[in-house]
XYZ file of C-alpha atoms in Angstrom:
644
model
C -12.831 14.385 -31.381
C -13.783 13.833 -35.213
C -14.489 10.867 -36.461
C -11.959 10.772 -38.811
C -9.673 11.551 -36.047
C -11.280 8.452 -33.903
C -11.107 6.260 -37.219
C -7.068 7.266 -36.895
C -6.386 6.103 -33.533
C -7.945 2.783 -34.010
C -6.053 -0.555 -36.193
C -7.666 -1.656 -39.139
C -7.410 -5.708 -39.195
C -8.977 -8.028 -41.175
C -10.845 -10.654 -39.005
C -8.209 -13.243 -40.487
C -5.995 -15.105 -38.242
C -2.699 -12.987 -39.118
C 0.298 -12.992 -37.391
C -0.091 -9.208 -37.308
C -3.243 -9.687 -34.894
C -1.072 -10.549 -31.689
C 1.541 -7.486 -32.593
C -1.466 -5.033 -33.047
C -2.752 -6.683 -29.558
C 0.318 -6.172 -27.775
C 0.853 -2.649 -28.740
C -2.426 -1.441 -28.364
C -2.667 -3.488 -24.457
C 0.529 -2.684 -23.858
C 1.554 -6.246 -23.107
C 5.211 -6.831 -22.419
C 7.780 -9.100 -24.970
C 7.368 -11.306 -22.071
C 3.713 -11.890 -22.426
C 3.764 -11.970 -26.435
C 6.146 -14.633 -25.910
C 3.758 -16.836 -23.532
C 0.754 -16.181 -25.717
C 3.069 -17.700 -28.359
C 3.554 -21.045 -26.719
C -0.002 -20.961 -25.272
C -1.453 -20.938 -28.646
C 0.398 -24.193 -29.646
C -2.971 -25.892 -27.021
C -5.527 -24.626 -29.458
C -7.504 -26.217 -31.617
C -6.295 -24.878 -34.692
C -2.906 -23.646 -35.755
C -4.180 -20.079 -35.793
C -7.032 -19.296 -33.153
C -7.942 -15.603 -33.550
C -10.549 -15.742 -30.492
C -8.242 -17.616 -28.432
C -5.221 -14.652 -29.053
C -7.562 -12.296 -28.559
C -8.384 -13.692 -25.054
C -5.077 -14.481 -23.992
C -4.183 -10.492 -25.050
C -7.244 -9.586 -23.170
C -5.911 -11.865 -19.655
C -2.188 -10.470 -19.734
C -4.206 -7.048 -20.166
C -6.471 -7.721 -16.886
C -3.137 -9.597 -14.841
C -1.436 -6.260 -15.737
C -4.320 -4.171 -14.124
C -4.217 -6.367 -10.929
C -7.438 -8.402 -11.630
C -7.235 -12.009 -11.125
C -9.649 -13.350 -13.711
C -11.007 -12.586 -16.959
C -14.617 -12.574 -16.979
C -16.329 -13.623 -20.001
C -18.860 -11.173 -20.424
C -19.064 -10.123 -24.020
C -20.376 -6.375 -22.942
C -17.107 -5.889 -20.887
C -14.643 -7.795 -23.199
C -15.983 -5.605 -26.080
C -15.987 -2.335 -23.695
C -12.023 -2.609 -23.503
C -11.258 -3.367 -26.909
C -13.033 0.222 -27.713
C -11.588 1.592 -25.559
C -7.785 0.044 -26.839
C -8.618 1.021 -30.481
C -9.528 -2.381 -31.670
C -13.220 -2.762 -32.683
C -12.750 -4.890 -35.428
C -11.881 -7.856 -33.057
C -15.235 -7.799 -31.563
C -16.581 -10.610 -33.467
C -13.788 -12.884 -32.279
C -14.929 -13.293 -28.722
C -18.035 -14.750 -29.647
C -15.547 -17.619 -31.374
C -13.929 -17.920 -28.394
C -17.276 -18.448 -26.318
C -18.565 -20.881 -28.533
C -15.580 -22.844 -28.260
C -14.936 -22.767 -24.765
C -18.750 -24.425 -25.066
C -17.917 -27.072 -27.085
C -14.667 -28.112 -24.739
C -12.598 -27.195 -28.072
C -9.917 -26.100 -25.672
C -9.388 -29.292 -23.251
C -5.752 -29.290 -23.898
C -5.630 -25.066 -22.651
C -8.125 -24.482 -20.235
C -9.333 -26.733 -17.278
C -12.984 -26.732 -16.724
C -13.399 -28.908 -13.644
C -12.110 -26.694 -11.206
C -8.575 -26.845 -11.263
C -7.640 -30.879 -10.683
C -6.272 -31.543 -14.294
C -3.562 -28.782 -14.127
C -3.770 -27.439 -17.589
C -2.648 -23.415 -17.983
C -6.033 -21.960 -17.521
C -8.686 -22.459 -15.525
C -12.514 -21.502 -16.298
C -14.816 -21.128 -13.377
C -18.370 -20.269 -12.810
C -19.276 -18.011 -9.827
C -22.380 -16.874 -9.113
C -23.664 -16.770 -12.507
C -20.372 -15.251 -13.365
C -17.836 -17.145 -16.093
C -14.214 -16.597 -14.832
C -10.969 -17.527 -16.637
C -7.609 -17.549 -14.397
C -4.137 -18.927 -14.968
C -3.666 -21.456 -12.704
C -1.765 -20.042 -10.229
C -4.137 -17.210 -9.611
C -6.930 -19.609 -9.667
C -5.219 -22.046 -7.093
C -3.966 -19.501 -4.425
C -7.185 -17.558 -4.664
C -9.724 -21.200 -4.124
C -6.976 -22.037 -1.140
C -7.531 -18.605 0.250
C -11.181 -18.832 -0.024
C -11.254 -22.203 1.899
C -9.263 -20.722 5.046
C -11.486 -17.733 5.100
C -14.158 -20.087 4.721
C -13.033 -21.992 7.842
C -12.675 -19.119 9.995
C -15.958 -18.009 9.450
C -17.557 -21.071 10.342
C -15.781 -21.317 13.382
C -16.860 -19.679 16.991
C -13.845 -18.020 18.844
C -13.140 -20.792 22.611
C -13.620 -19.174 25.907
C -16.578 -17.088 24.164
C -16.798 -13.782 26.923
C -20.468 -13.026 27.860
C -21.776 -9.681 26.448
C -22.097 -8.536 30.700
C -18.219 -8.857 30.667
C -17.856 -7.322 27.315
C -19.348 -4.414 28.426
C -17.673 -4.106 31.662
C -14.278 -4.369 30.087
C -15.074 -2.139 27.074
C -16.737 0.729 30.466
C -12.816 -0.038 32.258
C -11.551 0.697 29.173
C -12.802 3.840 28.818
C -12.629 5.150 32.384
C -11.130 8.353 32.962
C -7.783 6.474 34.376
C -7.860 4.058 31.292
C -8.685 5.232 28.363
C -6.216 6.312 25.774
C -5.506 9.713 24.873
C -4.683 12.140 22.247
C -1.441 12.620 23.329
C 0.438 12.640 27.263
C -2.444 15.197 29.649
C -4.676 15.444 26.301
C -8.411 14.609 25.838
C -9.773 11.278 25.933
C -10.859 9.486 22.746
C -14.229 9.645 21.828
C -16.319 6.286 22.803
C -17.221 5.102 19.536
C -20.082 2.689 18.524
C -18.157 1.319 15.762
C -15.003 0.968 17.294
C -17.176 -0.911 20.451
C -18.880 -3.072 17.452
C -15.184 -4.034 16.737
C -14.124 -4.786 20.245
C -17.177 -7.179 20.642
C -16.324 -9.014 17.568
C -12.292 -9.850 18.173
C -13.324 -11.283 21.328
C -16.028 -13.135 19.471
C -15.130 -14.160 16.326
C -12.019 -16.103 15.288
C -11.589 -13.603 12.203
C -11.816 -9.535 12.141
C -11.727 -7.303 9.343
C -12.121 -3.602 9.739
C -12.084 -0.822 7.056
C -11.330 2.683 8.030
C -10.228 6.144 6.289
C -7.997 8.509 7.624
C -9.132 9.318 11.424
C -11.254 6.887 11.809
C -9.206 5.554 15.062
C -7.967 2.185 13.234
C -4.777 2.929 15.476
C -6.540 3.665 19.025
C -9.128 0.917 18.084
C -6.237 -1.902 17.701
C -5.165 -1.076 21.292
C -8.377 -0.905 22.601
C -8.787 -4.422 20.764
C -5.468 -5.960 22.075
C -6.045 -4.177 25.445
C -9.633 -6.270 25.767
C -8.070 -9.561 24.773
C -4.987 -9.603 27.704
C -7.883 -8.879 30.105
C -9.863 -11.690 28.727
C -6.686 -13.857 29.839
C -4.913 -13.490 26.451
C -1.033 -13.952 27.502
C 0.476 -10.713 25.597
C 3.813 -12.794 24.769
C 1.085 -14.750 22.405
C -0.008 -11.782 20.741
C 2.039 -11.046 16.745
C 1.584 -7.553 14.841
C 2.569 -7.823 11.264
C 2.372 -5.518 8.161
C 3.283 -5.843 4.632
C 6.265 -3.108 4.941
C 8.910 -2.297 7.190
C 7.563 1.222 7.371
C 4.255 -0.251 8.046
C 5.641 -1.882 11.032
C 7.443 0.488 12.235
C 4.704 2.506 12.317
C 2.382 0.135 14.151
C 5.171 -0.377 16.791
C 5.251 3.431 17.263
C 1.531 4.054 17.339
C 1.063 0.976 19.625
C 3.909 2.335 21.789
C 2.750 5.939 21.890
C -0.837 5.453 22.572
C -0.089 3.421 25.917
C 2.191 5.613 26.950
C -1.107 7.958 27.150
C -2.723 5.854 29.804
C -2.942 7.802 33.494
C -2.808 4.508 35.451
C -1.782 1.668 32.898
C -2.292 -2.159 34.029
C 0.323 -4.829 33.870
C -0.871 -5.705 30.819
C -0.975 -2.229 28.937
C 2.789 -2.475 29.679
C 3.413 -5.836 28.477
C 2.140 -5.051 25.185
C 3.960 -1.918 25.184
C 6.748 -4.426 24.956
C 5.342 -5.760 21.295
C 7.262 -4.995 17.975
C 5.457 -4.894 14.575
C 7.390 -7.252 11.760
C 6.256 -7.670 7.766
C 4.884 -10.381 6.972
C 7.575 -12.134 5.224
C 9.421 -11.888 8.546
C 6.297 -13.341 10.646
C 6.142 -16.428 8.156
C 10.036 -17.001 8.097
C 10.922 -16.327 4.796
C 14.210 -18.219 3.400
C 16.529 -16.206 1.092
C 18.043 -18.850 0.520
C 14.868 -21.196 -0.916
C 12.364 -18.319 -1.764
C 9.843 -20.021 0.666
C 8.698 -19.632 4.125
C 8.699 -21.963 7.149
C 5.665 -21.547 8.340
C 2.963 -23.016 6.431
C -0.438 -25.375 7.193
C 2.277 -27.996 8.225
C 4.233 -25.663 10.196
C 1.666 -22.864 11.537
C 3.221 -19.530 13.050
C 2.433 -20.286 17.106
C 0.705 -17.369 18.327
C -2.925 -16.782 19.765
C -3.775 -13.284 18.267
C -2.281 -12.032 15.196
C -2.538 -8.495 13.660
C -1.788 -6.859 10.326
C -1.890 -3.103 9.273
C -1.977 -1.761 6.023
C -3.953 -4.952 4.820
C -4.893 -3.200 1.479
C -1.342 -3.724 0.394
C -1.540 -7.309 0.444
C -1.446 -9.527 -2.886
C -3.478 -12.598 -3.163
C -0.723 -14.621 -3.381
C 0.922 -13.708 -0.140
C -2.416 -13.220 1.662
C -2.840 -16.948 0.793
C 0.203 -17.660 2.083
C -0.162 -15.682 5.714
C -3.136 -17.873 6.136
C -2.348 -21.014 5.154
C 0.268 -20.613 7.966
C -2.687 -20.087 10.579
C -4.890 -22.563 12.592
C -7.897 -20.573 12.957
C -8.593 -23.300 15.640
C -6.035 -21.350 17.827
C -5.017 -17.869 16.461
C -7.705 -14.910 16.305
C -6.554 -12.750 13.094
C -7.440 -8.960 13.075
C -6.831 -7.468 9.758
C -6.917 -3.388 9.582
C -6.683 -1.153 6.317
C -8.330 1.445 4.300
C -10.693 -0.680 1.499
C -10.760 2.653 -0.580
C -6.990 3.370 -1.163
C -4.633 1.843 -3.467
C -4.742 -1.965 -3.905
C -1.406 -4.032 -3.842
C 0.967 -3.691 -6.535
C 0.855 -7.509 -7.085
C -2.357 -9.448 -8.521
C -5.626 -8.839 -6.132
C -7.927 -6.250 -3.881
C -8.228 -8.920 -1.525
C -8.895 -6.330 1.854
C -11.565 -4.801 -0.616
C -12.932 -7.890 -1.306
C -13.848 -9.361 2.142
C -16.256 -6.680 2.714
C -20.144 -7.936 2.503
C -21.237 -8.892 -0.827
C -23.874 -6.032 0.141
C -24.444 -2.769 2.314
C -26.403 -3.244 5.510
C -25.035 -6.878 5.045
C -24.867 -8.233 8.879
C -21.245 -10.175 9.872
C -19.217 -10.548 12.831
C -16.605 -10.392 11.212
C -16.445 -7.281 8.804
C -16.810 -3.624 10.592
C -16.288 -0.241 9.147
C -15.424 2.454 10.709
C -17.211 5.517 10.042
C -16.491 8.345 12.331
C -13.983 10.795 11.873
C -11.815 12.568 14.718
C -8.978 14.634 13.154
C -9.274 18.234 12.992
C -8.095 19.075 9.885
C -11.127 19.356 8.422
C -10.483 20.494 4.726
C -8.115 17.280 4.344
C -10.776 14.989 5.487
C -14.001 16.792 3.188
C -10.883 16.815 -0.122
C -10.191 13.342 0.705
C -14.263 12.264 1.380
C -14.866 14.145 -2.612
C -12.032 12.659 -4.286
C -13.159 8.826 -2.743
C -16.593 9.801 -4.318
C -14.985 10.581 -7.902
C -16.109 14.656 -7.666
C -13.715 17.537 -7.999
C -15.042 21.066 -7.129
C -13.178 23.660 -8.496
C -10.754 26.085 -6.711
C -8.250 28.708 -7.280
C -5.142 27.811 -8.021
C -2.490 29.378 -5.315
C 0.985 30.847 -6.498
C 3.681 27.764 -5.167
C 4.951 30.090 -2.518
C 1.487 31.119 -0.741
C 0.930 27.221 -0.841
C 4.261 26.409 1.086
C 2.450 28.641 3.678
C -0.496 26.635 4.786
C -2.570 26.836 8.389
C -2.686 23.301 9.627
C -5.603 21.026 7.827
C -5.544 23.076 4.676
C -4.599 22.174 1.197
C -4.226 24.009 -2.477
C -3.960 23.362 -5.767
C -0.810 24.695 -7.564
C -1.227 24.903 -11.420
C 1.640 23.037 -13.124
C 2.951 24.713 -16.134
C 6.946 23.514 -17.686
C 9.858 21.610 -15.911
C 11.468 25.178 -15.313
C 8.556 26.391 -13.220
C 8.833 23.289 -11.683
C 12.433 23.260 -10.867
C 11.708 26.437 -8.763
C 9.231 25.380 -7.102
C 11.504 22.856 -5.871
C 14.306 24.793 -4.498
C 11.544 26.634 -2.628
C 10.337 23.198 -1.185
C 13.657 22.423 -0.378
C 14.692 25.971 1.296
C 11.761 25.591 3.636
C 11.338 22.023 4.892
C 15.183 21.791 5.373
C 16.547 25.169 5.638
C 14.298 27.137 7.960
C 14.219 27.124 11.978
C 11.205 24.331 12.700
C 12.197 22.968 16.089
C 11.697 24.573 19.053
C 14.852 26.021 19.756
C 15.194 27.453 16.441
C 17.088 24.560 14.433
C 16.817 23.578 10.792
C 17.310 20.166 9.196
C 20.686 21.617 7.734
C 21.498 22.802 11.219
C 20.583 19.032 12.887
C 22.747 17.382 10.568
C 26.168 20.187 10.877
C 25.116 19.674 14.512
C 26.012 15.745 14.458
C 28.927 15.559 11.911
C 30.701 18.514 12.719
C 33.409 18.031 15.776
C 32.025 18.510 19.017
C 33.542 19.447 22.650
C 34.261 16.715 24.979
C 32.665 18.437 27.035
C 29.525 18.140 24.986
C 26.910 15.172 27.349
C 26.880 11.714 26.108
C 23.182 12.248 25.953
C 22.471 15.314 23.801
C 23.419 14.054 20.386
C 21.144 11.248 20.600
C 18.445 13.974 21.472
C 19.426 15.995 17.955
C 19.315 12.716 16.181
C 15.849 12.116 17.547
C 15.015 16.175 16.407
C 16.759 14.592 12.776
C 14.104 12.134 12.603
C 11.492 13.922 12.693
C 11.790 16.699 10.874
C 13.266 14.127 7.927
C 9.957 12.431 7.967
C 7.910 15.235 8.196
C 7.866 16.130 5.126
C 7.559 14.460 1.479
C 7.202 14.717 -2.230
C 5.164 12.093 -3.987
C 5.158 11.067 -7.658
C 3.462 8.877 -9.840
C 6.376 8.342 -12.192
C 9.754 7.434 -11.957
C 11.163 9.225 -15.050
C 10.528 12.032 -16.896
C 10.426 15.436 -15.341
C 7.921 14.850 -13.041
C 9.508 11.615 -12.108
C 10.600 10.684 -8.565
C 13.961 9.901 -10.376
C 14.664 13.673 -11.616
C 12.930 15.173 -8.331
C 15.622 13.254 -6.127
C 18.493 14.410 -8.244
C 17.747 18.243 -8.240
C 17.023 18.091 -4.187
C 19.852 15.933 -3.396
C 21.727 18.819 -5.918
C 20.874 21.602 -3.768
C 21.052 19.670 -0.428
C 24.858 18.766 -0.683
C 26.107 21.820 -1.870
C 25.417 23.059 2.081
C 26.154 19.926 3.928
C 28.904 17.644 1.697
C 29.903 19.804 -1.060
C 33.162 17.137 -1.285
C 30.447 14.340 -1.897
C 32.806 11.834 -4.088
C 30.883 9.417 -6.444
C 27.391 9.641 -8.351
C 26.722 12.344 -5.830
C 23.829 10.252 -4.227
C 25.397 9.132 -0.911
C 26.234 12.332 0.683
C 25.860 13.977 4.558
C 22.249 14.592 5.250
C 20.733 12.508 2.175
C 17.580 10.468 3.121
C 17.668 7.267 1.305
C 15.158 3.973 1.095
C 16.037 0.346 0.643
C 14.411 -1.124 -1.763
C 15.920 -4.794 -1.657
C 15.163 -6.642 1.855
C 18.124 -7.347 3.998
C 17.192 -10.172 6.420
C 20.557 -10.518 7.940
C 20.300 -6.735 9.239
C 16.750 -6.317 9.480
C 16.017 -3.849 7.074
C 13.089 -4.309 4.538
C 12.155 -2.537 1.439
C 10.825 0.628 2.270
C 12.506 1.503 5.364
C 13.993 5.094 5.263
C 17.370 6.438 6.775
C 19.222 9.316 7.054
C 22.729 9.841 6.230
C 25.519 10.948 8.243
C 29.309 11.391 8.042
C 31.516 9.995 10.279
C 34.273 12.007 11.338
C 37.306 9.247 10.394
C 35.320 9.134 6.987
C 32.989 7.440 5.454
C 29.495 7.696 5.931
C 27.226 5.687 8.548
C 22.987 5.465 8.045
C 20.912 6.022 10.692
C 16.995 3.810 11.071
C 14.776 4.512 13.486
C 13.594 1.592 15.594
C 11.503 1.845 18.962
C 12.654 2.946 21.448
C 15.900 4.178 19.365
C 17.858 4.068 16.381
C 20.044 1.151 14.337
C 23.114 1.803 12.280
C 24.989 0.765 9.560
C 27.934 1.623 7.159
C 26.477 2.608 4.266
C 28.744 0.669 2.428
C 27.035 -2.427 3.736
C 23.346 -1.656 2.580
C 21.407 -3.671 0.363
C 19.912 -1.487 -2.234
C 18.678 1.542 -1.657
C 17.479 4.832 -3.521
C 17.102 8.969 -2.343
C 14.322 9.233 -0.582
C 13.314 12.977 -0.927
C 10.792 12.197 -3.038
C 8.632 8.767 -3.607
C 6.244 7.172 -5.332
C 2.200 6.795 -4.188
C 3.111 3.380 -3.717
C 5.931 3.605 -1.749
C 4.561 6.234 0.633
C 1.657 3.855 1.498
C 1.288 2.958 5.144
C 3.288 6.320 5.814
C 2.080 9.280 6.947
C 4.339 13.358 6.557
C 2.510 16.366 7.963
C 3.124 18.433 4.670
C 2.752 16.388 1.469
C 3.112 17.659 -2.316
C 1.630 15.527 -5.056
C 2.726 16.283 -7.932
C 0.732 14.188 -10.759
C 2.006 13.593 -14.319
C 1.322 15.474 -17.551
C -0.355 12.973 -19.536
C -4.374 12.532 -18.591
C -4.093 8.701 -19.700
C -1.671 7.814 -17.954
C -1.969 4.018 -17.075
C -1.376 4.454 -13.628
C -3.462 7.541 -12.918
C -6.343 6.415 -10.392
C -9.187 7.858 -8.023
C -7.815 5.320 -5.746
C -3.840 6.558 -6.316
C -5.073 10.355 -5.318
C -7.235 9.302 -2.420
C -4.026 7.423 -1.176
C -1.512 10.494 -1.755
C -3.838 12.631 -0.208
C -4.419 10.481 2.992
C -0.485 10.712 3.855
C -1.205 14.493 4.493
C -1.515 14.831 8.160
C -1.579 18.673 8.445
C -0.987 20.253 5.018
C -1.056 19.172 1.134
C -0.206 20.563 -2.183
C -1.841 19.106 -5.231
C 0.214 19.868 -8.572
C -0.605 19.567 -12.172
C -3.641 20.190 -14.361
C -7.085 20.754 -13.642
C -7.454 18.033 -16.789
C -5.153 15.418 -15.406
C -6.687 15.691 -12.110
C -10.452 15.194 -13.286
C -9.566 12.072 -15.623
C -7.791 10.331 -12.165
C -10.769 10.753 -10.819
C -13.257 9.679 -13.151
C -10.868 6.360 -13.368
C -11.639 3.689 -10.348
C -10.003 0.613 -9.999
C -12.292 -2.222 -10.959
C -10.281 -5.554 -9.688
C -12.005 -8.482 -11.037
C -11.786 -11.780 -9.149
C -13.716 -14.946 -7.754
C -12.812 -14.159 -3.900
C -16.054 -12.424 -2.776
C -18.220 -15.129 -4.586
């Protein structure tokens, strides 16, 4: 790029303190009318009527909130770094202003500088060398949080076992008639020295944290982990799984069910906690509707003497804070599980990433990561080990159609070229993962659903269409599109429409309506329902009942739930998602298909290594070569106090 192009792209402000400066600053951030407006009535603490440095600041902290950080740190370098980088240069000299001042306590009416007792809107902080500025809230759940994690690690778990029972339990578990396997009659997991590290610390330590990638054996080791603690005398009612989603739970019930069920000669106990059911966490804390708070709390603690949660990378500061503030860690172990490398939570905070050791080779009881890998498909696992490291080898792209055609553990990259190409590609996706024979016995998705809505013979078995409906289920969540829009062409929005287009032509061409609720659709809420126990997240499919109407099926171990779709909280198609909603989800063939522009705010090394990691046997990555490479180049850098 020229320099005169460079000299273009950037705003040319006088250092004077104009009201222009916080317009410029909000455009160039891409601050919200929302945040403009608080910087407004912030500025009304400073000093001096106008405060350049301190709007620059404030711009700078809705700019880091936005990005998920919980602090601003004050290191000129940095600070300067992103106003390059947002075409504003010329405000460079202002943060030195700012520094100064903050010195001199100029801004005792705005910012807090003994640690967070005289409740003013901001909050500065040194860390380890390290000057941090939060707002207040941040600041206050994050130093709470800190304190409980604190407490846990100083605390040694009661009834320690001896290291000669450890390892007896760990051999029993195992033993050829014990140990879990891949699958009813298949091989044995692998005894791994990690996953034993991990074992010997839950029954150790009051607090666990392990970090995993895709098969690492997160799932297998949580059994093995809940399996050692009943046989240490832990009573299995006692025992809580949690995870931030429905999905997320669902799918810890169903892995915790389904790797039991594996055992040759299972124990009392392996079939009392095949009895356990995973919840989210606003259901394990009692959340009220009704007052937008929880019942448990530190006055109320949840009563339980082992709590886990999945998917731990999805969870905020805020409501991380509030899980544990509703534990005695004088009473309850807490495992936490996740992947530290994908995609942080939506909400302020990389807490899971953050309670890893400050540094590698660190030694804690309480942190493990898992480093061996046990799936077979072994091109998924090297693309998803070079995309975590930030490289990108090139490959030929494949036509769409040879693509659709994958072996098991393969992927391709499919070059994106205009919405038209795009739209065929499409109906090809849709033809094969819900028109062709992929059961067994020949059926398609289309012929699952015709099976279950069209009349049947009386003669037909009570028991057979709950057997199709189980077929239904999984081949509806076998498969999935992911996004990292919502509009546009290659939004999730569009991608819905032109599937659900195509799909109820064949199964409800008399759909009535906006054409979204129709016979066969899969659909997502995306409100939480407490009455009926159905949490953003949670996918159904769509059936018609033969009176009329239409009735949506969930799955729930060991069956199903069902409700008139009429009664649903909100809810959106489901054919296609975005990164975000397909974490803690997992679809043998996955396409991503990334957006056209390379700057793209949301475009992330961490956002592809999640997408990727939902691929169980087969992914297709879509776009440019250029878009791709930029993702990759960008990593997350969540800045907050928590690991200090």
């Amino acid at each position: 790029m020229s320099d005169s192009m460079q000299n273009n792209n950037r705003v040319a402000l006088p250092v004077a303190r104009e009201p222009q400066l916080l317009d410029a600053l909000v455009e160039r951030l891409d601050l919200l009318a929302l945040d403009r407006m608080t910087i407004v009535d912030l500025l009304n603490y400073a000093p001096r009527r106008e405060d350049a440095g301190l709007t620059v600041i404030l711009a700078l902290m809705f700019a880091a909130l936005a990005d998920g950080s919980l602090c601003l740190e004050l290191l000129p370098t940095a600070l300067e770094a992103r106003l390059h980088r947002s075409g504003l240069p010329a405000l460079d000299g202002l943060l030195g202003e700012f520094i100064a001042g903050l010195a001199n306590d100029d801004y005792h009416d705005l910012i807090d500088r003994s640690g967070g007792d005289a409740f003013l809107p901001l909050i500065a902080d040194t860390l380890n060398g390290r000057q941090l500025l939060y707002f207040q809230k941040f600041y206050f759940h994050e130093r709470r949080l800190k304190r409980c994690l604190e407490r846990f690690a100083s605390l040694k778990a009661q009834n320690k076992t001896s290291p000669v029972a450890m390892t007896a339990i760990i051999d029993r578990l195992y033993s050829h008639a014990a140990v879990i396997r891949k699958g009813i009659g298949g091989a044995p997991i692998a005894r791994d020295p990690f996953q034993e590290e991990a074992i010997r610390a839950a029954l150790e330590a009051p607090l666990l944290v392990v970090s995993g990638g895709p098969g690492t054996g997160k799932t297998s080791l949580l059994v093995n982990i809940l399996r050692a603690l009943v046989r240490c005398g832990v009573d299995p009612n006692r025992i809580l799984l949690a995870a931030p989603t429905g999905r997320a739970a669902q799918r810890m019930t169903e892995a915790l069910t389904n790797s039991l069920a594996t055992i040759a000669d299972p124990q009392p106990d392996d079939l009392a906690l095949s009895q356990l059911r995973g919840a989210t966490l606003h259901k394990l804390l009692a959340y009220s509707h009704r007052s937008g708070g929880f019942l448990h709390d530190a006055r109320t603690p949840i009563q339980a003497d082992v709590i886990a949660v999945d998917e731990v990378s999805m969870v905020d500061v805020v409501m991380m804070d509030r899980f544990f503030q509703a534990v005695d860690p004088r009473r309850t172990r807490v495992i936490l599980l996740g992947d530290k490398d994908q995609l942080p939570s939506v909400e302020a905070g990389a807490v899971l990433a953050d309670m890893r050791p400050a540094a590698a080779g660190d030694h804690t009881n309480h942190y493990v990561e898992l480093q061996n890998v046990y799936r077979s498909e072994g091109r998924l696992l090297e693309l998803s080990r070079t995309i975590n490291a930030g490289r990108w080898k090139a490959v030929q792209p494949l036509p769409f159609g040879d693509a659709l055609g994958l072996p098991a553990g393969q992927w391709a990259f499919v070059a994106a070229t205009d919405g038209s190409t795009l739209d065929a590609d499409l109906n090809q996706w849709t033809v094969h993962q819900y028109d062709s024979p992929i059961t067994e016995d020949g059926q398609s998705y289309i012929d699952l659903v015709n099976r279950l809505t069209l009349p049947r013979p009386a003669s037909t078995p009570v028991a057979q269409p709950h057997a199709w409906l189980d077929q239904l289920f999984r081949l509806a969540s076998r498969s999935r599109i992911l996004t990292v829009v919502r509009q546009g062409r290659f939004g999730v929005g569009r991608i819905n429409t032109l599937i659900a287009q195509t799909l109820r032509s064949r199964l409800d061409p008399a759909a009535s309506g906006d054409g979204r609720l129709f016979n066969g659709a899969l659909i997502m809420i995306t409100r939480n329902d407490y009455q009926r126990q159905l949490f953003n997240g949670d996918v159904g499919v769509v059936l018609m009942r033969a009176e009329g109407g239409y009735t949506v099926y969930f799955k729930r171990p060991p069956g199903v739930v069902a409700f008139p779709a009429a009664s649903l909280p909100e809810w959106e198609l489901a054919f296609a998602m975005t990164v975000h909603k397909s974490q803690g989800s997992e679809f043998d063939d996955t396409w991503l298909i990334l957006p056209e522009d390379p700057a793209h705010r949301l475009l992330t090394r961490e956002l592809v290594y999640t997408a990727t990691t939902r691929a169980a046997k087969r992914l297709i990555l879509y776009g440019s070569v250029e878009v791709l490479k930029a993702a990759l180049q960008r990593k997350i850098e969540r800045v907050s106090g928590l690991t200090a």
